[in-house]
Coordinates of C-alpha atoms in Angstrom, one line a residue:
M1 CA 0.0 0.0 0.0
A2 CA 2.9 2.4 0.8
Q3 CA 4.0 2.1 -2.9
L4 CA 0.7 3.9 -3.9
H5 CA 2.1 7.0 -2.1
D6 CA 5.5 6.8 -3.6
P7 CA 5.7 9.6 -6.3
L8 CA 9.4 8.9 -7.0
R9 CA 8.8 5.2 -7.8
P10 CA 8.4 5.7 -11.6
I11 CA 11.7 7.6 -11.7
V12 CA 13.6 4.9 -9.8
F13 CA 11.9 2.2 -12.0
A14 CA 13.1 4.2 -15.1
Y15 CA 16.6 3.9 -13.6
T16 CA 16.3 0.2 -13.3
D17 CA 15.1 0.1 -16.9
V18 CA 18.5 1.7 -17.8
C19 CA 20.3 -1.0 -15.9
D20 CA 18.2 -3.5 -17.8
D21 CA 19.2 -2.1 -21.2
L22 CA 22.9 -1.8 -20.4
A23 CA 23.0 -5.4 -19.1
T24 CA 20.9 -6.8 -22.0
A25 CA 23.1 -5.1 -24.6
T26 CA 26.4 -6.2 -23.1
S27 CA 26.4 -9.4 -21.0
G28 CA 22.7 -10.3 -21.5
R29 CA 22.3 -11.0 -17.8
F30 CA 19.3 -9.3 -16.3
H31 CA 16.5 -10.4 -14.0
R32 CA 13.6 -8.6 -12.3
D33 CA 11.8 -9.9 -9.2
P34 CA 8.0 -9.6 -9.3
E35 CA 8.2 -6.7 -6.8
G36 CA 10.7 -4.8 -9.0
T37 CA 14.1 -5.6 -7.5
V38 CA 16.6 -6.2 -10.3
L39 CA 19.9 -8.0 -10.9
A40 CA 21.8 -6.3 -13.7
V41 CA 25.2 -7.4 -14.8
S42 CA 26.9 -5.3 -17.5
G43 CA 30.3 -7.1 -17.2
A44 CA 32.1 -3.8 -16.8
P45 CA 34.8 -3.6 -14.0
V46 CA 32.7 -1.1 -12.2
A47 CA 30.7 -2.0 -9.0
T48 CA 27.8 0.2 -9.8
L49 CA 27.3 -1.3 -13.2
N50 CA 26.9 -4.8 -11.8
A51 CA 24.2 -4.5 -9.2
V52 CA 21.2 -5.6 -7.2
V53 CA 18.9 -2.6 -7.2
S54 CA 15.7 -2.3 -5.3
P55 CA 13.2 0.4 -6.4
N56 CA 11.1 -0.2 -3.3
L57 CA 11.0 2.1 -0.3
E58 CA 11.2 -1.0 1.9
P59 CA 13.4 -3.5 0.0
D60 CA 12.9 -7.2 0.8
P61 CA 16.1 -8.5 2.4
E62 CA 15.4 -12.1 1.3
V63 CA 15.0 -11.0 -2.4
V64 CA 18.1 -8.9 -2.2
E65 CA 20.1 -11.7 -0.6
A66 CA 19.0 -14.2 -3.3
L67 CA 19.9 -11.9 -6.2
A68 CA 23.2 -11.0 -4.4
G69 CA 24.1 -14.7 -4.4
E70 CA 23.8 -14.7 -8.2
V71 CA 26.0 -11.7 -8.9
S72 CA 28.6 -12.5 -6.2
G73 CA 29.9 -15.5 -8.1
T74 CA 30.7 -13.6 -11.3
G75 CA 34.1 -12.4 -10.1
L76 CA 33.2 -8.8 -11.0
P77 CA 33.0 -5.8 -8.7
W78 CA 29.4 -5.3 -7.8
S79 CA 27.0 -3.5 -5.5
I80 CA 23.7 -3.5 -3.7
Q81 CA 21.7 -0.3 -4.2
V82 CA 18.7 0.8 -2.3
R83 CA 16.7 4.0 -1.9
G84 CA 17.3 6.3 1.1
R85 CA 19.3 5.2 4.1
A86 CA 19.6 1.5 4.3
G87 CA 18.0 -0.4 7.2
K88 CA 19.7 -2.9 9.4
A89 CA 18.6 -6.0 7.5
I90 CA 19.9 -4.8 4.1
T91 CA 23.2 -3.6 5.8
Q92 CA 23.6 -7.1 7.2
V93 CA 23.0 -8.7 3.8
A94 CA 25.6 -6.5 2.3
A95 CA 28.1 -7.2 5.1
Q96 CA 27.5 -11.0 4.6
Y97 CA 28.9 -10.5 1.1
G98 CA 31.8 -8.3 2.1
L99 CA 30.1 -5.1 0.9
T100 CA 30.9 -2.8 3.8
A101 CA 31.8 0.4 2.0
V102 CA 28.8 2.7 1.9
T103 CA 28.3 5.7 -0.4
T104 CA 25.2 7.9 -1.0
T105 CA 24.3 9.7 -4.2
P106 CA 21.7 12.3 -4.6
L107 CA 18.8 11.7 -7.0
M108 CA 18.2 15.1 -8.6
I109 CA 15.1 15.8 -10.6
R110 CA 14.2 18.7 -12.9
R111 CA 10.4 19.2 -12.9
P112 CA 8.4 20.9 -15.6
G113 CA 8.5 24.7 -15.4
A114 CA 12.1 24.8 -14.1
G115 CA 13.1 27.6 -16.5
M116 CA 14.9 28.2 -19.7
L117 CA 17.8 26.1 -20.8
P118 CA 21.1 27.7 -21.9
V119 CA 22.4 27.1 -25.4
P120 CA 26.0 26.0 -26.2
A121 CA 28.4 28.9 -26.5
G122 CA 31.3 29.5 -28.8
S123 CA 32.4 26.7 -31.0
L124 CA 30.9 23.9 -28.8
R125 CA 28.9 21.4 -30.8
I126 CA 26.9 18.6 -29.1
R127 CA 25.7 15.9 -31.3
P128 CA 24.3 12.3 -31.1
V129 CA 26.7 9.6 -32.3
A130 CA 26.0 6.3 -34.0
G131 CA 27.3 2.9 -33.1
D132 CA 30.5 3.3 -35.2
E133 CA 31.5 6.3 -33.2
L134 CA 31.1 4.8 -29.7
G135 CA 34.8 4.1 -29.6
P136 CA 35.8 7.8 -29.5
Y137 CA 32.8 8.3 -27.1
A138 CA 34.1 5.7 -24.7
R139 CA 37.7 7.0 -24.9
T140 CA 36.5 10.6 -24.2
M141 CA 34.3 9.5 -21.3
A142 CA 37.2 7.4 -19.7
E143 CA 39.5 10.4 -20.0
G144 CA 36.9 12.7 -18.6
F145 CA 36.4 10.5 -15.6
G146 CA 40.1 9.9 -15.2
V147 CA 40.0 6.1 -15.5
P148 CA 41.6 3.6 -17.9
L149 CA 39.7 2.9 -21.1
E150 CA 38.9 -0.7 -20.2
V151 CA 36.7 0.6 -17.3
F152 CA 34.2 2.0 -19.8
A153 CA 35.0 -0.2 -22.8
M154 CA 31.4 -1.6 -22.7
F155 CA 30.2 1.8 -23.9
A156 CA 32.1 1.2 -27.2
E157 CA 29.7 -1.7 -27.9
P158 CA 27.8 -0.9 -31.1
A159 CA 24.8 -2.8 -29.7
L160 CA 24.2 -0.1 -27.2
A161 CA 23.4 2.4 -30.0
K162 CA 20.6 0.1 -31.1
R163 CA 18.8 0.3 -27.8
E164 CA 15.6 2.2 -28.5
H165 CA 15.7 4.5 -25.5
F166 CA 19.4 5.4 -25.5
T167 CA 21.1 8.3 -27.2
F168 CA 24.9 9.0 -26.8
Y169 CA 26.2 12.5 -27.2
L170 CA 29.7 13.7 -28.0
A171 CA 30.6 17.4 -27.3
E172 CA 33.3 18.9 -29.6
A173 CA 35.1 22.2 -29.5
D174 CA 36.6 23.2 -32.8
G175 CA 36.1 19.6 -33.9
V176 CA 38.0 18.1 -30.9
P177 CA 36.0 15.9 -28.5
V178 CA 35.8 17.5 -25.0
G179 CA 32.9 15.7 -23.3
T180 CA 30.2 13.2 -23.3
G181 CA 26.6 12.5 -22.2
M182 CA 24.0 9.9 -22.5
A183 CA 20.2 10.1 -22.5
A184 CA 17.7 7.4 -21.6
V185 CA 14.1 8.3 -22.4
T186 CA 11.4 6.3 -20.7
D187 CA 7.8 7.5 -21.3
N188 CA 7.7 11.1 -19.9
L189 CA 11.2 10.8 -18.2
V190 CA 14.7 11.5 -19.5
G191 CA 17.6 10.1 -17.5
V192 CA 20.9 12.0 -17.8
F193 CA 24.0 9.8 -17.6
N194 CA 27.7 9.8 -18.4
I195 CA 28.3 13.5 -18.2
S196 CA 32.0 14.0 -18.5
V197 CA 34.3 16.8 -19.5
L198 CA 38.1 16.5 -20.2
P199 CA 40.1 18.1 -17.4
Q200 CA 41.7 20.8 -19.6
H201 CA 38.2 21.9 -20.8
R202 CA 36.4 22.2 -17.5
R203 CA 35.0 25.4 -16.0
Q204 CA 33.8 26.6 -19.4
G205 CA 30.2 25.5 -19.0
H206 CA 30.5 22.4 -21.2
G207 CA 29.0 20.0 -18.6
Q208 CA 26.0 22.4 -18.2
A209 CA 25.7 22.7 -22.0
I210 CA 25.7 18.9 -22.6
T211 CA 23.2 18.3 -19.8
A212 CA 20.9 21.1 -21.2
E213 CA 21.1 19.6 -24.7
I214 CA 20.0 16.2 -23.3
I215 CA 17.1 17.7 -21.5
R216 CA 16.1 19.7 -24.6
A217 CA 16.2 16.6 -26.8
G218 CA 14.3 14.7 -24.2
N219 CA 11.6 17.4 -24.2
D220 CA 11.3 17.0 -28.0
A221 CA 10.8 13.3 -27.5
G222 CA 8.0 13.9 -25.0
A223 CA 9.9 13.7 -21.7
T224 CA 8.7 16.4 -19.4
T225 CA 10.8 15.5 -16.4
A226 CA 14.6 14.9 -16.2
Y227 CA 16.4 13.0 -13.5
L228 CA 20.0 12.0 -12.7
Y229 CA 22.2 10.6 -9.9
S230 CA 24.8 13.3 -9.3
S231 CA 28.5 13.3 -8.3
T232 CA 29.6 15.9 -5.7
M233 CA 31.3 17.8 -8.5
G234 CA 28.2 17.9 -10.6
E235 CA 25.7 19.0 -8.0
P236 CA 26.2 22.8 -8.5
V237 CA 26.1 22.4 -12.3
Y238 CA 22.8 20.5 -12.2
A239 CA 21.3 22.8 -9.6
S240 CA 22.0 25.7 -12.0
L241 CA 19.8 24.0 -14.5
G242 CA 16.8 23.6 -12.2
F243 CA 17.5 20.1 -10.7
R244 CA 16.7 19.6 -7.1
T245 CA 17.7 16.7 -4.8
E246 CA 14.6 14.7 -3.8
E247 CA 16.1 11.5 -2.5
I248 CA 19.4 9.6 -2.1
L249 CA 20.6 6.3 -3.4
T250 CA 22.7 4.2 -1.0
A251 CA 25.2 1.8 -2.5
F252 CA 27.1 -1.0 -0.8
T253 CA 30.4 -2.1 -2.4
A254 CA 33.5 -3.9 -1.3
P255 CA 36.2 -1.7 0.3
A256 CA 38.8 -0.4 -2.1

């Protein structure tokens, strides 16, 4: 009954749909419990991209534990993700699998009527890319996040470009790649992901411009609300575009 009074549930479900698409296009390993909890394994060496995710305000510890048992045997870094502050039962399940590092990430939402969006300035060009350009996309994203290419090699998989709800964006200044973004449109929602800017091109408004272009394109596709899970660095940028924090996501991972 509590789920009937959970206005953020459609947004969190949209996020799990993104997990579904990523896993399906890469490893093909995805499972959703009848109550919505998902197991999504992308195969990437990133804990948040191989996860058990509950979209429920009160996650079922037994369901989470059962799905955790499936992903723990893959040998990949992985995580358990739940909404809000995790309760004792979920914390114990995570600890049972050695997931004792806890991080929280704000869910930021841009509602209709949040104001005008800025347009790219100067020579910046933001364009969607096809499957044969996902290699440069993945390289730019990895450099923007400061990690080896193999961490995000899955984003060079041409099959991702064929997913109906995904659009990948490359930002270029004078023809040189400087940043990335990814949109995931589900019904009236557009999810904003993979916003990265190369270190030498930061503090020029590029991250804001990429995000604004994704929102604008999402609006054109019928999405009236935008959402994202923000890094600490990105929060002020997204707030300047009308996003507001409405919830947090708690992730359990193995200690570094």
